[in-house]
Amino acid sequence: RRKPAGGTSSVAVSKTLTIVRHAQSSWDDPVLADFDRPLNPRGLRDAPRMGARLAKTGITPDRLVSSPANRALATAKIIAAALGLETRVIVPDERLYLASADMILRIVQEQPDEVSSLMLFGHNPGMTDLVHRLGDCPLANLPTGACVTFRVEVDRWAATGPDNTRLEVVDYPKKRIAADAG
């Protein structure tokens, strides 16, 4: 904690939390387990685009935590590459696979405090439920590939909750189709 000159009270440090729903996945193989489904061609196109758009915002996560499901981990790897990060920095967490909002928030709250920017990759409905709990997200349902960034006014991740998060960026693949095409 930083202390202001001449005072004894502490000033909260701001952290960044980005929630990413995996890119569009394939349902082509009916015998493939849900966990193993890969990204489909649209997902393979959208994930690098979203990574490039995240890079333009200046967001550089210190830590990336992903569901180990194929589609989520593939999205995390593609976005990490777009941000200039090595894929070895991605931490798989099996609890993120089809996690509830409560579990996702618990995972956020367990992160090391030295991490100032955190990016999570996972699945609906938990991701949508969490962004609605933390802020006034204008999307009723996070589409595949959606990225939602919050400013979290805490110095410890354990204190993260609705009272200290502020929605900053909501982006998703179809949001700027006209702008991307022009």
XYZ file of N, CA and C in Angstrom:
546
model
N 0.834 -1.196 0.000
C 0.000 0.000 0.000
C 0.869 1.245 0.000
N 0.404 2.243 -0.717
C 1.113 3.518 -0.719
C 0.474 4.426 0.309
N 1.292 5.181 1.015
C 0.764 6.148 1.977
C 1.001 7.547 1.448
N -0.024 8.393 1.504
C 0.158 9.760 1.046
C 1.113 10.506 1.973
N 1.816 11.469 1.401
C 2.765 12.257 2.197
C 2.041 12.936 3.351
N 2.602 12.796 4.543
C 2.054 13.461 5.714
C 0.825 12.795 6.302
N 0.407 11.661 5.779
C -0.801 11.018 6.297
C -0.546 9.567 6.639
N -1.541 8.949 7.234
C -1.393 7.552 7.615
C -2.378 6.641 6.891
N -3.327 7.222 6.157
C -4.289 6.366 5.461
C -3.672 5.825 4.171
N -4.171 4.676 3.753
C -3.629 4.073 2.543
C -4.495 4.430 1.342
N -3.899 4.358 0.176
C -4.580 4.631 -1.073
C -4.678 3.306 -1.826
N -5.876 2.946 -2.253
C -6.055 1.694 -2.982
C -5.329 1.749 -4.314
N -4.797 0.633 -4.697
C -4.129 0.489 -5.975
C -5.141 -0.064 -6.968
N -5.112 0.442 -8.164
C -6.041 -0.007 -9.186
C -5.467 -1.225 -9.917
N -6.318 -2.214 -10.142
C -5.958 -3.406 -10.889
C -6.890 -3.508 -12.090
N -6.501 -4.322 -13.055
C -7.306 -4.522 -14.256
C -7.701 -5.990 -14.359
N -8.987 -6.230 -14.584
C -9.515 -7.575 -14.762
C -10.209 -7.644 -16.119
N -9.765 -8.568 -16.964
C -10.408 -8.773 -18.260
C -10.977 -10.179 -18.313
N -12.263 -10.254 -18.587
C -12.991 -11.513 -18.710
C -13.162 -11.787 -20.203
N -12.730 -12.973 -20.656
C -12.824 -13.325 -22.075
C -13.606 -14.630 -22.214
N -14.694 -14.563 -22.978
C -15.394 -15.805 -23.324
C -14.676 -16.397 -24.530
N -14.449 -17.691 -24.520
C -13.741 -18.343 -25.626
C -14.378 -17.990 -26.966
N -13.577 -18.050 -28.029
C -14.070 -17.793 -29.384
C -14.972 -18.948 -29.835
N -15.630 -18.749 -30.959
C -16.610 -19.713 -31.481
C -15.977 -21.093 -31.665
N -16.658 -22.105 -31.166
C -16.132 -23.471 -31.245
C -16.931 -24.319 -32.230
N -16.347 -25.445 -32.572
C -16.927 -26.339 -33.564
C -17.804 -27.402 -32.909
N -18.908 -27.683 -33.577
C -19.801 -28.777 -33.174
C -19.817 -29.843 -34.270
N -18.818 -29.827 -35.171
C -18.804 -30.713 -36.334
C -18.676 -32.194 -35.999
N -17.988 -32.520 -34.920
C -17.766 -33.921 -34.559
C -18.700 -34.296 -33.417
N -19.804 -35.005 -33.705
C -20.804 -35.303 -32.668
C -20.308 -36.239 -31.561
N -19.224 -36.970 -31.795
C -18.725 -37.875 -30.754
C -17.628 -37.239 -29.908
N -17.178 -36.047 -30.289
C -16.128 -35.359 -29.532
C -16.703 -34.817 -28.229
N -16.017 -35.057 -27.138
C -16.466 -34.553 -25.838
C -16.478 -33.025 -25.850
N -17.398 -32.439 -25.114
C -17.500 -30.979 -25.037
C -16.160 -30.339 -24.681
N -15.458 -30.906 -23.738
C -14.174 -30.384 -23.273
C -13.157 -30.282 -24.406
N -13.246 -31.190 -25.374
C -12.247 -31.292 -26.444
C -12.595 -30.512 -27.711
N -13.754 -29.856 -27.746
C -14.149 -29.160 -28.973
C -13.151 -28.066 -29.334
N -12.699 -28.024 -30.604
C -11.756 -26.994 -31.050
C -12.491 -25.723 -31.492
N -11.725 -24.707 -31.817
C -12.307 -23.507 -32.420
C -12.708 -23.832 -33.850
N -13.788 -23.230 -34.310
C -14.190 -23.401 -35.704
C -13.520 -22.296 -36.536
N -13.717 -22.273 -37.857
C -13.055 -21.241 -38.668
C -13.356 -19.806 -38.210
N -14.604 -19.545 -37.815
C -14.933 -18.201 -37.324
C -14.168 -17.881 -36.043
N -14.071 -18.850 -35.129
C -13.307 -18.653 -33.905
C -11.836 -18.404 -34.186
N -11.289 -19.146 -35.153
C -9.881 -18.967 -35.533
C -9.639 -17.610 -36.197
N -10.670 -17.040 -36.800
C -10.574 -15.703 -37.390
C -10.776 -14.615 -36.327
N -11.772 -14.819 -35.444
C -12.123 -13.781 -34.472
C -11.115 -13.632 -33.338
N -10.542 -14.731 -32.863
C -9.632 -14.659 -31.706
C -8.432 -13.731 -31.966
N -7.731 -13.843 -33.107
C -6.625 -12.906 -33.325
C -7.096 -11.456 -33.496
N -8.269 -11.277 -34.074
C -8.821 -9.919 -34.204
C -9.082 -9.309 -32.832
N -9.661 -10.109 -31.939
C -9.924 -9.601 -30.588
C -8.610 -9.343 -29.853
N -7.622 -10.190 -30.072
C -6.310 -9.964 -29.469
C -5.699 -8.655 -29.946
N -5.818 -8.384 -31.238
C -5.290 -7.130 -31.789
C -6.042 -5.930 -31.216
N -7.347 -6.062 -31.051
C -8.128 -4.966 -30.478
C -7.787 -4.763 -29.013
N -7.560 -5.845 -28.280
C -7.122 -5.707 -26.888
C -5.757 -5.020 -26.831
N -4.865 -5.388 -27.737
C -3.530 -4.774 -27.761
C -3.628 -3.261 -27.963
N -4.571 -2.824 -28.791
C -4.747 -1.384 -29.032
C -5.209 -0.637 -27.790
N -5.848 -1.334 -26.844
C -6.303 -0.682 -25.615
C -5.151 -0.493 -24.629
N -4.014 -1.157 -24.898
C -2.872 -1.056 -23.996
C -2.910 -2.049 -22.852
N -3.882 -2.933 -22.845
C -3.978 -3.936 -21.788
C -2.888 -4.983 -21.991
N -2.054 -5.143 -20.990
C -1.025 -6.174 -21.004
C -1.125 -6.936 -19.697
N -1.762 -8.092 -19.730
C -1.948 -8.830 -18.475
C -0.630 -9.383 -17.929
N -0.516 -9.348 -16.608
C 0.607 -9.981 -15.919
C 0.373 -11.478 -15.818
N -0.897 -11.849 -15.844
C -1.252 -13.261 -15.647
C -2.483 -13.580 -16.485
N -2.448 -14.716 -17.171
C -3.576 -15.218 -17.934
C -3.958 -16.561 -17.334
N -5.227 -16.710 -16.971
C -5.715 -17.948 -16.387
C -6.839 -18.437 -17.287
N -6.759 -19.718 -17.690
C -7.721 -20.237 -18.652
C -8.309 -21.566 -18.206
N -9.555 -21.751 -18.594
C -10.128 -23.090 -18.547
C -9.236 -23.966 -19.420
N -8.995 -25.209 -19.018
C -8.172 -26.082 -19.852
C -8.921 -26.690 -21.040
N -10.215 -26.398 -21.176
C -10.968 -26.902 -22.330
C -10.301 -26.398 -23.609
N -10.275 -27.238 -24.627
C -9.560 -26.930 -25.862
C -9.904 -25.548 -26.415
N -11.189 -25.216 -26.517
C -11.595 -23.951 -27.131
C -11.165 -22.736 -26.312
N -11.185 -22.844 -24.992
C -10.765 -21.724 -24.140
C -9.250 -21.564 -24.173
N -8.530 -22.668 -24.060
C -7.068 -22.611 -24.079
C -6.555 -22.127 -25.431
N -7.194 -22.554 -26.517
C -6.803 -22.080 -27.854
C -7.023 -20.572 -27.964
N -8.147 -20.079 -27.453
C -8.417 -18.631 -27.469
C -7.361 -17.891 -26.656
N -7.023 -18.412 -25.491
C -6.008 -17.780 -24.638
C -4.664 -17.715 -25.353
N -4.274 -18.787 -26.024
C -2.985 -18.816 -26.724
C -2.950 -17.820 -27.875
N -4.036 -17.740 -28.621
C -4.095 -16.807 -29.756
C -4.047 -15.362 -29.262
N -4.800 -15.051 -28.225
C -4.812 -13.681 -27.698
C -3.478 -13.344 -27.047
N -2.878 -14.278 -26.345
C -1.554 -14.040 -25.753
C -0.550 -13.683 -26.840
N -0.569 -14.424 -27.944
C 0.350 -14.138 -29.049
C 0.100 -12.735 -29.616
N -1.168 -12.356 -29.757
C -1.495 -11.020 -30.274
C -1.014 -9.916 -29.332
N -0.924 -10.235 -28.039
C -0.458 -9.259 -27.044
C 1.061 -9.312 -26.867
N 1.724 -10.178 -27.645
C 3.170 -10.294 -27.556
C 3.650 -11.093 -26.358
N 2.779 -11.947 -25.826
C 3.118 -12.767 -24.662
C 3.376 -14.198 -25.093
N 4.267 -14.861 -24.402
C 4.519 -16.267 -24.682
C 3.404 -17.105 -24.080
N 3.031 -18.177 -24.772
C 1.914 -18.996 -24.303
C 2.232 -19.698 -22.986
N 3.494 -19.812 -22.625
C 3.833 -20.478 -21.363
C 3.380 -19.673 -20.145
N 2.986 -18.410 -20.349
C 2.499 -17.607 -19.218
C 1.040 -17.923 -18.869
N 0.390 -18.724 -19.700
C -1.008 -19.070 -19.442
C -1.060 -20.147 -18.365
N -1.888 -19.898 -17.362
C -2.065 -20.846 -16.263
C -3.420 -21.536 -16.433
N -3.434 -22.832 -16.763
C -4.719 -23.534 -16.840
C -5.285 -23.759 -15.430
N -6.571 -23.568 -15.278
C -7.235 -23.820 -14.000
C -8.513 -24.595 -14.300
N -8.515 -25.870 -13.937
C -9.649 -26.733 -14.266
C -10.958 -26.246 -13.666
N -10.890 -25.435 -12.629
C -12.125 -24.919 -12.013
C -12.863 -23.952 -12.935
N -12.177 -23.399 -13.945
C -12.824 -22.470 -14.878
C -13.685 -23.173 -15.923
N -13.532 -24.491 -16.078
C -14.343 -25.203 -17.061
C -15.794 -25.210 -16.590
N -16.640 -24.497 -17.339
C -18.078 -24.378 -17.041
C -18.358 -23.871 -15.624
N -17.505 -22.994 -15.125
C -17.607 -22.474 -13.764
C -18.771 -21.512 -13.589
N -19.293 -21.490 -12.378
C -20.322 -20.516 -12.005
C -19.652 -19.155 -11.771
N -20.457 -18.113 -11.710
C -19.934 -16.777 -11.405
C -19.241 -16.772 -10.046
N -19.803 -17.474 -9.074
C -19.184 -17.543 -7.748
C -17.787 -18.147 -7.816
N -17.632 -19.231 -8.566
C -16.327 -19.874 -8.681
C -15.337 -18.972 -9.413
N -15.777 -18.321 -10.477
C -14.874 -17.434 -11.223
C -14.406 -16.294 -10.326
N -15.332 -15.706 -9.568
C -14.955 -14.636 -8.651
C -13.980 -15.156 -7.601
N -14.197 -16.355 -7.099
C -13.271 -16.944 -6.126
C -11.874 -17.092 -6.741
N -11.802 -17.513 -7.995
C -10.512 -17.646 -8.679
C -9.833 -16.284 -8.785
N -10.589 -15.255 -9.126
C -10.042 -13.885 -9.166
C -9.501 -13.516 -7.789
N -10.280 -13.754 -6.757
C -9.893 -13.360 -5.400
C -8.680 -14.117 -4.875
N -8.350 -15.246 -5.471
C -7.196 -16.050 -5.053
C -5.899 -15.668 -5.760
N -5.943 -14.729 -6.684
C -4.748 -14.395 -7.455
C -3.716 -13.682 -6.593
N -2.429 -13.849 -6.935
C -1.371 -13.170 -6.176
C -1.523 -11.650 -6.283
N -1.341 -10.960 -5.189
C -1.543 -9.510 -5.161
C -0.547 -8.738 -6.005
N 0.613 -9.329 -6.310
C 1.579 -8.631 -7.166
C 1.116 -8.557 -8.618
N 0.101 -9.344 -8.985
C -0.489 -9.276 -10.318
C -1.336 -8.008 -10.385
N -1.037 -7.143 -11.351
C -1.827 -5.913 -11.470
C -2.850 -5.984 -12.601
N -2.639 -6.885 -13.558
C -3.575 -7.033 -14.665
C -3.798 -8.526 -14.916
N -5.047 -8.942 -14.787
C -5.423 -10.348 -14.871
C -6.391 -10.542 -16.022
N -6.201 -11.622 -16.781
C -7.108 -11.965 -17.870
C -7.556 -13.406 -17.675
N -8.886 -13.618 -17.669
C -9.461 -14.952 -17.498
C -10.170 -15.387 -18.775
N -10.032 -16.668 -19.124
C -10.661 -17.246 -20.312
C -11.563 -18.385 -19.872
N -12.843 -18.310 -20.252
C -13.762 -19.340 -19.820
C -15.023 -19.397 -20.638
N -16.106 -19.801 -19.987
C -17.338 -20.217 -20.657
C -18.565 -19.525 -20.068
N -19.621 -19.538 -20.865
C -20.926 -19.102 -20.377
C -21.624 -20.298 -19.754
N -22.576 -20.089 -18.869
C -23.147 -18.809 -18.467
C -22.362 -18.079 -17.375
N -21.362 -18.722 -16.779
C -20.636 -18.123 -15.665
C -19.984 -16.789 -15.984
N -19.397 -16.676 -17.186
C -18.722 -15.419 -17.541
C -19.733 -14.273 -17.636
N -20.868 -14.517 -18.296
C -21.902 -13.487 -18.393
C -22.426 -13.126 -17.010
N -22.696 -14.131 -16.198
C -23.213 -13.873 -14.851
C -22.245 -13.011 -14.045
N -20.937 -13.300 -14.164
C -19.958 -12.522 -13.401
C -19.880 -11.084 -13.882
N -19.852 -10.845 -15.193
C -19.741 -9.452 -15.648
C -20.967 -8.646 -15.249
N -22.124 -9.292 -15.178
C -23.325 -8.578 -14.708
C -23.272 -8.315 -13.212
N -22.677 -9.204 -12.474
C -22.532 -8.998 -11.037
C -21.543 -7.868 -10.750
N -20.473 -7.787 -11.521
C -19.422 -6.802 -11.245
C -19.703 -5.414 -11.806
N -20.503 -5.323 -12.858
C -20.725 -4.007 -13.461
C -21.969 -3.979 -14.310
N -22.229 -2.839 -14.857
C -23.425 -2.619 -15.655
C -23.119 -2.939 -17.116
N -22.918 -4.221 -17.418
C -22.592 -4.646 -18.773
C -23.824 -4.510 -19.663
N -23.685 -3.858 -20.827
C -24.840 -3.645 -21.699
C -25.280 -4.891 -22.473
N -24.499 -5.965 -22.427
C -24.845 -7.177 -23.163
C -25.625 -8.135 -22.261
N -26.771 -8.598 -22.723
C -27.543 -9.562 -21.949
C -26.793 -10.888 -21.845
N -26.055 -11.228 -22.892
C -25.306 -12.479 -22.949
C -23.981 -12.218 -23.670
N -22.871 -12.615 -23.079
C -21.583 -12.428 -23.745
C -21.499 -13.345 -24.958
N -21.307 -12.781 -26.149
C -21.129 -13.637 -27.316
C -19.738 -14.284 -27.284
N -19.558 -15.316 -28.089
C -18.240 -15.933 -28.151
C -17.217 -14.885 -28.577
N -16.049 -14.937 -27.948
C -14.972 -13.996 -28.249
C -15.071 -12.667 -27.527
N -16.112 -12.466 -26.732
C -16.293 -11.190 -26.032
C -15.194 -10.978 -24.991
N -14.785 -9.705 -24.861
C -13.778 -9.291 -23.877
C -14.360 -8.131 -23.078
N -14.402 -8.294 -21.764
C -14.956 -7.266 -20.886
C -13.888 -6.920 -19.852
N -13.520 -5.635 -19.808
C -12.459 -5.200 -18.905
C -13.025 -4.302 -17.811
N -12.581 -4.573 -16.589
C -12.960 -3.801 -15.413
C -11.737 -3.172 -14.784
N -11.903 -1.987 -14.229
C -10.917 -1.383 -13.334
C -11.359 -1.791 -11.940
N -10.453 -2.383 -11.182
C -10.765 -2.871 -9.844
C -9.974 -2.032 -8.851
N -10.673 -1.272 -8.024
C -10.025 -0.352 -7.081
C -9.705 -1.076 -5.779
N -8.709 -1.938 -5.838
C -8.260 -2.715 -4.681
C -6.741 -2.840 -4.730
N -6.146 -3.134 -3.601
C -4.731 -3.487 -3.612
C -4.553 -4.987 -3.394
N -5.644 -5.671 -3.041
C -5.631 -7.126 -2.860
C -6.777 -7.729 -3.666
N -6.465 -8.708 -4.503
C -7.501 -9.354 -5.300
C -8.603 -9.937 -4.416
N -8.264 -10.353 -3.202
C -9.239 -10.959 -2.302
C -10.415 -10.019 -2.021
N -10.220 -8.726 -2.188
C -11.271 -7.746 -1.907
C -12.152 -7.450 -3.129
N -11.895 -8.086 -4.255
C -12.643 -7.818 -5.488
C -14.123 -8.161 -5.317
N -14.965 -7.230 -5.729
C -16.409 -7.438 -5.680
C -17.132 -6.311 -6.384
N -18.445 -6.354 -6.409
C -19.236 -5.353 -7.126
C -19.028 -3.918 -6.644
N -18.667 -3.736 -5.383
C -18.532 -2.381 -4.844
C -17.250 -1.674 -5.269
N -16.290 -2.415 -5.826
C -15.025 -1.761 -6.181
C -14.586 -2.044 -7.615
N -15.518 -2.438 -8.470
C -15.203 -2.646 -9.882
C -15.958 -1.635 -10.733
N -15.293 -1.203 -11.796
C -15.896 -0.250 -12.734
C -15.687 -0.773 -14.151
N -16.764 -0.944 -14.885
C -16.708 -1.413 -16.265
C -15.973 -0.387 -17.119
N -14.995 -0.841 -17.886
C -14.222 0.070 -18.739
C -14.399 -0.202 -20.224
N -14.303 -1.460 -20.629
C -14.361 -1.793 -22.057
C -15.208 -3.038 -22.250
N -16.112 -2.978 -23.217
C -16.866 -4.147 -23.649
C -16.655 -4.251 -25.154
N -16.102 -5.378 -25.594
C -15.856 -5.572 -27.019
C -16.166 -7.022 -27.370
N -16.559 -7.230 -28.600
C -16.864 -8.570 -29.082
C -16.712 -8.562 -30.592
N -16.505 -9.731 -31.212
C -16.160 -9.775 -32.628
C -17.093 -9.022 -33.574
N -18.385 -9.105 -33.391
C -19.312 -8.455 -34.335
C -19.558 -6.982 -34.023
N -19.007 -6.470 -32.941
C -19.273 -5.100 -32.521
C -18.842 -4.087 -33.565
N -17.699 -4.307 -34.174
C -17.142 -3.322 -35.096
C -16.941 -3.879 -36.498
N -17.839 -4.713 -36.952
C -17.674 -5.310 -38.286
C -17.518 -4.216 -39.341
N -18.361 -3.198 -39.324
C -18.281 -2.134 -40.323
C -16.965 -1.375 -40.219
N -16.531 -1.081 -38.997
C -15.276 -0.346 -38.805
C -14.079 -1.192 -39.247
N -14.120 -2.502 -38.955
C -13.018 -3.379 -39.342
C -12.935 -3.531 -40.848
N -14.103 -3.557 -41.511
C -14.134 -3.762 -42.958
C -13.685 -2.522 -43.711
N -13.893 -1.349 -43.109
C -13.572 -0.098 -43.814
C -12.228 0.306 -43.526
